[in-house]
mmCIF file with all atom_site columns, C-alpha atoms in Angstrom:
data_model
loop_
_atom_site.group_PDB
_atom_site.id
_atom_site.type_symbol
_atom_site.label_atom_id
_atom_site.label_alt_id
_atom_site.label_comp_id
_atom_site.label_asym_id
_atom_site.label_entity_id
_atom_site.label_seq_id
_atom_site.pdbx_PDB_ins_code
_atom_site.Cartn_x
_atom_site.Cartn_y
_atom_site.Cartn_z
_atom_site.occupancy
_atom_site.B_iso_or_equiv
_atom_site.pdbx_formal_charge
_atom_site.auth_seq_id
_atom_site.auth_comp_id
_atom_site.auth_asym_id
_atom_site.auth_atom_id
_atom_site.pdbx_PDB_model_num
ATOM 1   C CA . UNK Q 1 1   ? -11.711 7.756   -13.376 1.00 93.00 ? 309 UNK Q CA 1
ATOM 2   C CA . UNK Q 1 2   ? -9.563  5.141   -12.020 1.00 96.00 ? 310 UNK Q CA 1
ATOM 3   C CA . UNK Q 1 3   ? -5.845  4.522   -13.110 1.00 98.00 ? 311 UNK Q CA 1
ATOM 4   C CA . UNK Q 1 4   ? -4.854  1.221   -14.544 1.00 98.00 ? 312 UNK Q CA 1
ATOM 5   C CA . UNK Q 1 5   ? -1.152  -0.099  -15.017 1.00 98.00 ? 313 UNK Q CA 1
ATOM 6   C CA . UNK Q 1 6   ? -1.095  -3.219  -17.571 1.00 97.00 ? 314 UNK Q CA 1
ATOM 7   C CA . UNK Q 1 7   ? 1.863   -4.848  -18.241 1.00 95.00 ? 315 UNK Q CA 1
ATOM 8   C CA . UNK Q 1 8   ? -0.089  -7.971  -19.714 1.00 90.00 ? 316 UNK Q CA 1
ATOM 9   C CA . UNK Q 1 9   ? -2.708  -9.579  -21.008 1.00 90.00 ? 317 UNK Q CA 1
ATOM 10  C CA . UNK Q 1 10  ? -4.359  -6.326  -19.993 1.00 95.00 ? 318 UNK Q CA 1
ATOM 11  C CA . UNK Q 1 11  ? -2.713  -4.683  -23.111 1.00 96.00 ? 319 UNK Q CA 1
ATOM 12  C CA . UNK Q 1 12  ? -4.284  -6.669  -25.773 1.00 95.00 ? 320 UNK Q CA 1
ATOM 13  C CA . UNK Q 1 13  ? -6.416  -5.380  -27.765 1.00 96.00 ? 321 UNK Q CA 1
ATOM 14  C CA . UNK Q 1 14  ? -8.801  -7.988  -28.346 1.00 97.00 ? 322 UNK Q CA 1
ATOM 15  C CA . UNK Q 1 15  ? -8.660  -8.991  -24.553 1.00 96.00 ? 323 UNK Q CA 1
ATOM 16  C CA . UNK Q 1 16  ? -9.828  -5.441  -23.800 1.00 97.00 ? 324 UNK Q CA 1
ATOM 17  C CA . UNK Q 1 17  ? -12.791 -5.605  -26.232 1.00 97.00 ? 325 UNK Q CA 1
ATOM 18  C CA . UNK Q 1 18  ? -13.988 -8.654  -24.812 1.00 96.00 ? 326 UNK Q CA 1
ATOM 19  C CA . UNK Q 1 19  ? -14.022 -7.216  -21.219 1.00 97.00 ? 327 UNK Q CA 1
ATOM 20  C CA . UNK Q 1 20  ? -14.809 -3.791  -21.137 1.00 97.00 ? 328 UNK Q CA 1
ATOM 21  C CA . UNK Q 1 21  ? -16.723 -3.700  -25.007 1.00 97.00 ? 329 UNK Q CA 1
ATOM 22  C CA . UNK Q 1 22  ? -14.063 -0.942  -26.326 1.00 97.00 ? 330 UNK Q CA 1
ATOM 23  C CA . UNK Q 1 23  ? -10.298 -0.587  -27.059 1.00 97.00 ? 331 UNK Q CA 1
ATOM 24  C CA . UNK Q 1 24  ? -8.315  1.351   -24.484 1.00 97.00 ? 332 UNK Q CA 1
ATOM 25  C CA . UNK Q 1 25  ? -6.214  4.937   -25.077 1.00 96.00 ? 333 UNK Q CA 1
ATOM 26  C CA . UNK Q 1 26  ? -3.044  4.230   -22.835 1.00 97.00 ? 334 UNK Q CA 1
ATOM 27  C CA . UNK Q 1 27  ? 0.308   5.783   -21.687 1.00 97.00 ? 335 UNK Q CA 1
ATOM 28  C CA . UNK Q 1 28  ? 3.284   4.254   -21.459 1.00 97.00 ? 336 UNK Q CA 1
ATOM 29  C CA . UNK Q 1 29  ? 4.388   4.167   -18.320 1.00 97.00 ? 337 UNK Q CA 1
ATOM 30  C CA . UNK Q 1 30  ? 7.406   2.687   -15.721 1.00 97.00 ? 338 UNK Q CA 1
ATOM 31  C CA . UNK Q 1 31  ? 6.952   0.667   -12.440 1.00 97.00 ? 339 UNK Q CA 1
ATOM 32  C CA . UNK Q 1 32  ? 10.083  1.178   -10.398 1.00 95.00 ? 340 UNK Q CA 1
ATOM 33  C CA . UNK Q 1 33  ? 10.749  -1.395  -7.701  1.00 95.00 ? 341 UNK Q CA 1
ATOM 34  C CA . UNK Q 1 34  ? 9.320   -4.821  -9.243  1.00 95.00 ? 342 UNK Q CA 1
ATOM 35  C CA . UNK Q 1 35  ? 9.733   -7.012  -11.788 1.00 94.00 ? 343 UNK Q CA 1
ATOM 36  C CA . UNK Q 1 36  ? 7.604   -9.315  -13.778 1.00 92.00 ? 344 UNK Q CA 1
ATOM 37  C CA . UNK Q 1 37  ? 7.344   -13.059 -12.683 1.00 92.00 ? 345 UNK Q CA 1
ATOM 38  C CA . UNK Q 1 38  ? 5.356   -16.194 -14.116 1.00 86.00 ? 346 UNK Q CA 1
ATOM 39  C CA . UNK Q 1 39  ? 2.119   -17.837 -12.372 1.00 81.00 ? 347 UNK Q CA 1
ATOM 40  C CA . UNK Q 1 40  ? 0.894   -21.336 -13.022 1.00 81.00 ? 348 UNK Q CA 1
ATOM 41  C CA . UNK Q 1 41  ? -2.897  -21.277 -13.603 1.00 75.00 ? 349 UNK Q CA 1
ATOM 42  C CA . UNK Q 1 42  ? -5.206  -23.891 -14.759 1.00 77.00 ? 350 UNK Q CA 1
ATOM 43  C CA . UNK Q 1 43  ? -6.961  -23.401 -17.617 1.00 75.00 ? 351 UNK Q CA 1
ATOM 44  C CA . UNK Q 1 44  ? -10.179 -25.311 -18.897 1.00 78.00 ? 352 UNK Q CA 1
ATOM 45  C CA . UNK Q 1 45  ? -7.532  -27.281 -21.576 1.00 82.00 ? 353 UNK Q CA 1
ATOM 46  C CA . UNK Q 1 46  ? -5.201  -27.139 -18.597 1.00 85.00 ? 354 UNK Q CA 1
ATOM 47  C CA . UNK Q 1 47  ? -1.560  -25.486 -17.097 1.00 85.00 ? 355 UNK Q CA 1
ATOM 48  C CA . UNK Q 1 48  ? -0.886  -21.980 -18.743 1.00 81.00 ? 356 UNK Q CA 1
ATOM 49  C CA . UNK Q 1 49  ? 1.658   -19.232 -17.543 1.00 85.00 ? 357 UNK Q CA 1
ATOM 50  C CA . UNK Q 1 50  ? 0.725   -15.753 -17.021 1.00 83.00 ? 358 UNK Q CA 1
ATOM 51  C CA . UNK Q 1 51  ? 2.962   -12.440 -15.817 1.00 87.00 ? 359 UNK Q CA 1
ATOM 52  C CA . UNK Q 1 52  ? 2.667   -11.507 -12.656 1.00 89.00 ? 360 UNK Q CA 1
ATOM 53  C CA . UNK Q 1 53  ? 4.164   -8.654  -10.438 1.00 92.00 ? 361 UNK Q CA 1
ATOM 54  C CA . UNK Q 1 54  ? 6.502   -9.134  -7.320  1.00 91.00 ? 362 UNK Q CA 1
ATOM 55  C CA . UNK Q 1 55  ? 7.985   -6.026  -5.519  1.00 92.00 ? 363 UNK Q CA 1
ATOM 56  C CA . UNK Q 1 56  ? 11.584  -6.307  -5.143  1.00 92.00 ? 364 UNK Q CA 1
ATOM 57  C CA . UNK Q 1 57  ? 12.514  -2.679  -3.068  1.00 87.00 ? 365 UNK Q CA 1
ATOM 58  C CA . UNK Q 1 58  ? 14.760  -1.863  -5.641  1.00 94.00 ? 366 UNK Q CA 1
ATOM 59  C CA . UNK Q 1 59  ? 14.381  1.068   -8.009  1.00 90.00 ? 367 UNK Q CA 1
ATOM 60  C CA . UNK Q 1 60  ? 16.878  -0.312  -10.035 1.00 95.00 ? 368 UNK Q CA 1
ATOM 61  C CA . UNK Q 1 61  ? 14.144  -3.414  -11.051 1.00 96.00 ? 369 UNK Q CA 1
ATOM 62  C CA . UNK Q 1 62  ? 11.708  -2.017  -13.852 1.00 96.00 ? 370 UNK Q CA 1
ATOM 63  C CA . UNK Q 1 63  ? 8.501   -3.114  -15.669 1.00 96.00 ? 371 UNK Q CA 1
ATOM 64  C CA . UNK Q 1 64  ? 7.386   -1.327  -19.215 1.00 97.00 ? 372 UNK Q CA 1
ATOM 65  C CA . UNK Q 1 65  ? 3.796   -0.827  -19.523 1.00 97.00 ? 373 UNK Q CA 1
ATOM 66  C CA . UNK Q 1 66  ? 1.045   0.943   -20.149 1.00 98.00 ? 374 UNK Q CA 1
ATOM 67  C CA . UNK Q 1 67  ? -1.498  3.396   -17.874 1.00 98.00 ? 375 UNK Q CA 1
ATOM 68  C CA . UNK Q 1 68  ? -5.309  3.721   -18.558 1.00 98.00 ? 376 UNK Q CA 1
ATOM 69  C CA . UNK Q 1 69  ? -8.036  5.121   -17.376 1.00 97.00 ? 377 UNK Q CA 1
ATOM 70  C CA . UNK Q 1 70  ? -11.276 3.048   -16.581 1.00 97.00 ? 378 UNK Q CA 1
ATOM 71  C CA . UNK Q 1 71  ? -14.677 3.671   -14.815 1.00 97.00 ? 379 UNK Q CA 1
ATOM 72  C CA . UNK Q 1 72  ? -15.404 2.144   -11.649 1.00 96.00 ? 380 UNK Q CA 1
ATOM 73  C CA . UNK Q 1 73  ? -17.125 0.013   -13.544 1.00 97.00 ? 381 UNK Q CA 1
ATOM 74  C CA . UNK Q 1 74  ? -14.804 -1.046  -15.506 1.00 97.00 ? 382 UNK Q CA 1
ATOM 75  C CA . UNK Q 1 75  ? -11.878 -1.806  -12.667 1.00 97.00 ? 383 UNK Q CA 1
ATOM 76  C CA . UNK Q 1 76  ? -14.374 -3.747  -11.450 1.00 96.00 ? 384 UNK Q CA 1
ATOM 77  C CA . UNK Q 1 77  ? -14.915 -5.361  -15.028 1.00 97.00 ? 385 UNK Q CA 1
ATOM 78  C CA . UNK Q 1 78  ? -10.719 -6.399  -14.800 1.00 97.00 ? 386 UNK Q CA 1
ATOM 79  C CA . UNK Q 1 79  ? -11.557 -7.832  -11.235 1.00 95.00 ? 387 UNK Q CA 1
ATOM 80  C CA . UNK Q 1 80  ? -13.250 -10.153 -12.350 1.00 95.00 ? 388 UNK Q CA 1
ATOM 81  C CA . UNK Q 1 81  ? -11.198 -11.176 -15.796 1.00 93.00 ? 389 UNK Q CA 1
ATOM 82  C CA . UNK Q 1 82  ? -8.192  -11.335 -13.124 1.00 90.00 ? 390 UNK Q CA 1
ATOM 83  C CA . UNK Q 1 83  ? -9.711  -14.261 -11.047 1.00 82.00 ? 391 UNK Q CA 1
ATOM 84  C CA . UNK Q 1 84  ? -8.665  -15.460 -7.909  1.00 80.00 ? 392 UNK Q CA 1
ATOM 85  C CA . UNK Q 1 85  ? -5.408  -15.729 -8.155  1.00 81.00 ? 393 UNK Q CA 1
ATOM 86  C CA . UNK Q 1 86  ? -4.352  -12.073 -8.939  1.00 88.00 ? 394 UNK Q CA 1
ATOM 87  C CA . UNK Q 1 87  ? -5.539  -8.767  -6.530  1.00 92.00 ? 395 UNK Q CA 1
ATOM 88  C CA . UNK Q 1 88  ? -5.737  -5.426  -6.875  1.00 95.00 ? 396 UNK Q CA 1
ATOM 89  C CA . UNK Q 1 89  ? -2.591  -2.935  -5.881  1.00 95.00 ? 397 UNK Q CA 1
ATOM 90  C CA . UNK Q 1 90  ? -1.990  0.473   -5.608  1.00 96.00 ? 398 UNK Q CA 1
ATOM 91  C CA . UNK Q 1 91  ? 1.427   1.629   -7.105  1.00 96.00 ? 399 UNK Q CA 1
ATOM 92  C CA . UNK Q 1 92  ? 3.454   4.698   -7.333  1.00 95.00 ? 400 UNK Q CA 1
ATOM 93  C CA . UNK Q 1 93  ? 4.758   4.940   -11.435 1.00 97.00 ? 401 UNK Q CA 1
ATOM 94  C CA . UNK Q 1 94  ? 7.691   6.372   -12.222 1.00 96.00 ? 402 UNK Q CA 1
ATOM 95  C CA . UNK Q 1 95  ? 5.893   9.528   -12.941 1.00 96.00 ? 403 UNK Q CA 1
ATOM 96  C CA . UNK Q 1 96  ? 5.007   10.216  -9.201  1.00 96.00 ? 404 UNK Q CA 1
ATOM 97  C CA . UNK Q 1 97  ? 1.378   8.995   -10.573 1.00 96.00 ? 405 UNK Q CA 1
ATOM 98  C CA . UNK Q 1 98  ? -0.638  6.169   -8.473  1.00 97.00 ? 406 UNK Q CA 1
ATOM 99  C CA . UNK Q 1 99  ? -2.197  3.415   -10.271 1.00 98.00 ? 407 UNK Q CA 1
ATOM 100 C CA . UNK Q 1 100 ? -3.986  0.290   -9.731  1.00 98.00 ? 408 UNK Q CA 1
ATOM 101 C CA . UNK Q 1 101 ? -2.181  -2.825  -11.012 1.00 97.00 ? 409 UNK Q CA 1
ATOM 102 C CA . UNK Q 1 102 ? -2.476  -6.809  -10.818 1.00 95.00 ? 410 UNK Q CA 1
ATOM 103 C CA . UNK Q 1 103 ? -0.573  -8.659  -7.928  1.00 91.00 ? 411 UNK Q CA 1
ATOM 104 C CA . UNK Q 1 104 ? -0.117  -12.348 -7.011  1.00 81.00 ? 412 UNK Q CA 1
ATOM 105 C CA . UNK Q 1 105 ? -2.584  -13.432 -4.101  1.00 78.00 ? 413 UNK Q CA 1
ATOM 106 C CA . UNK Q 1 106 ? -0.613  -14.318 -0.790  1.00 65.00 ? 414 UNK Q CA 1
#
């Protein structure tokens, strides 16, 4: 299984029955050393803002949210429902435990 920090979209239920066909069981969980941004993307009806994650190198900067675990599969299910303009990072959680989560694009 493969470890999945959401501190988004990614939490909603509904959004997680449409892309992996079943409501996730989650921790809550702390990322230490970011904080939570806002991304431009266009949308079919067009501009919408979405969170996104920027480190900052300071432990003092915190984001609330919530660990799951997923299939291969599946993380590769929340690839695709992420798009171009976020990517895949590993992060260390406050609990010591590393987790995938959903970075800008540089």
């Amino acid at each position: 299984m493969e470890k999945l920090f959401a501190y988004g979209t990614l939490k909603e239920k509904d959004i997680q029955e449409n892309i992996f066909g079943r409501i996730l069981n989650g921790v809550t969980e702390t990322l230490m050393g970011y904080v939570v941004k806002e991304i431009q993307i266009e949308e079919e009806f067009g501009m919408e803002t979405y969170p996104i994650i920027a480190p900052t190198q300071n432990n003092d900067d915190t984001i609330e949210g919530i660990v799951y675990d997923l299939t291969e599969k599946e993380i590769q299910l929340a690839d695709t429902y992420e798009g171009g303009h976020y990517k895949r990072v590993e992060v260390q959680l406050q609990s010591k435990e590393i987790a995938w989560a959903y970075s800008a694009k540089v």
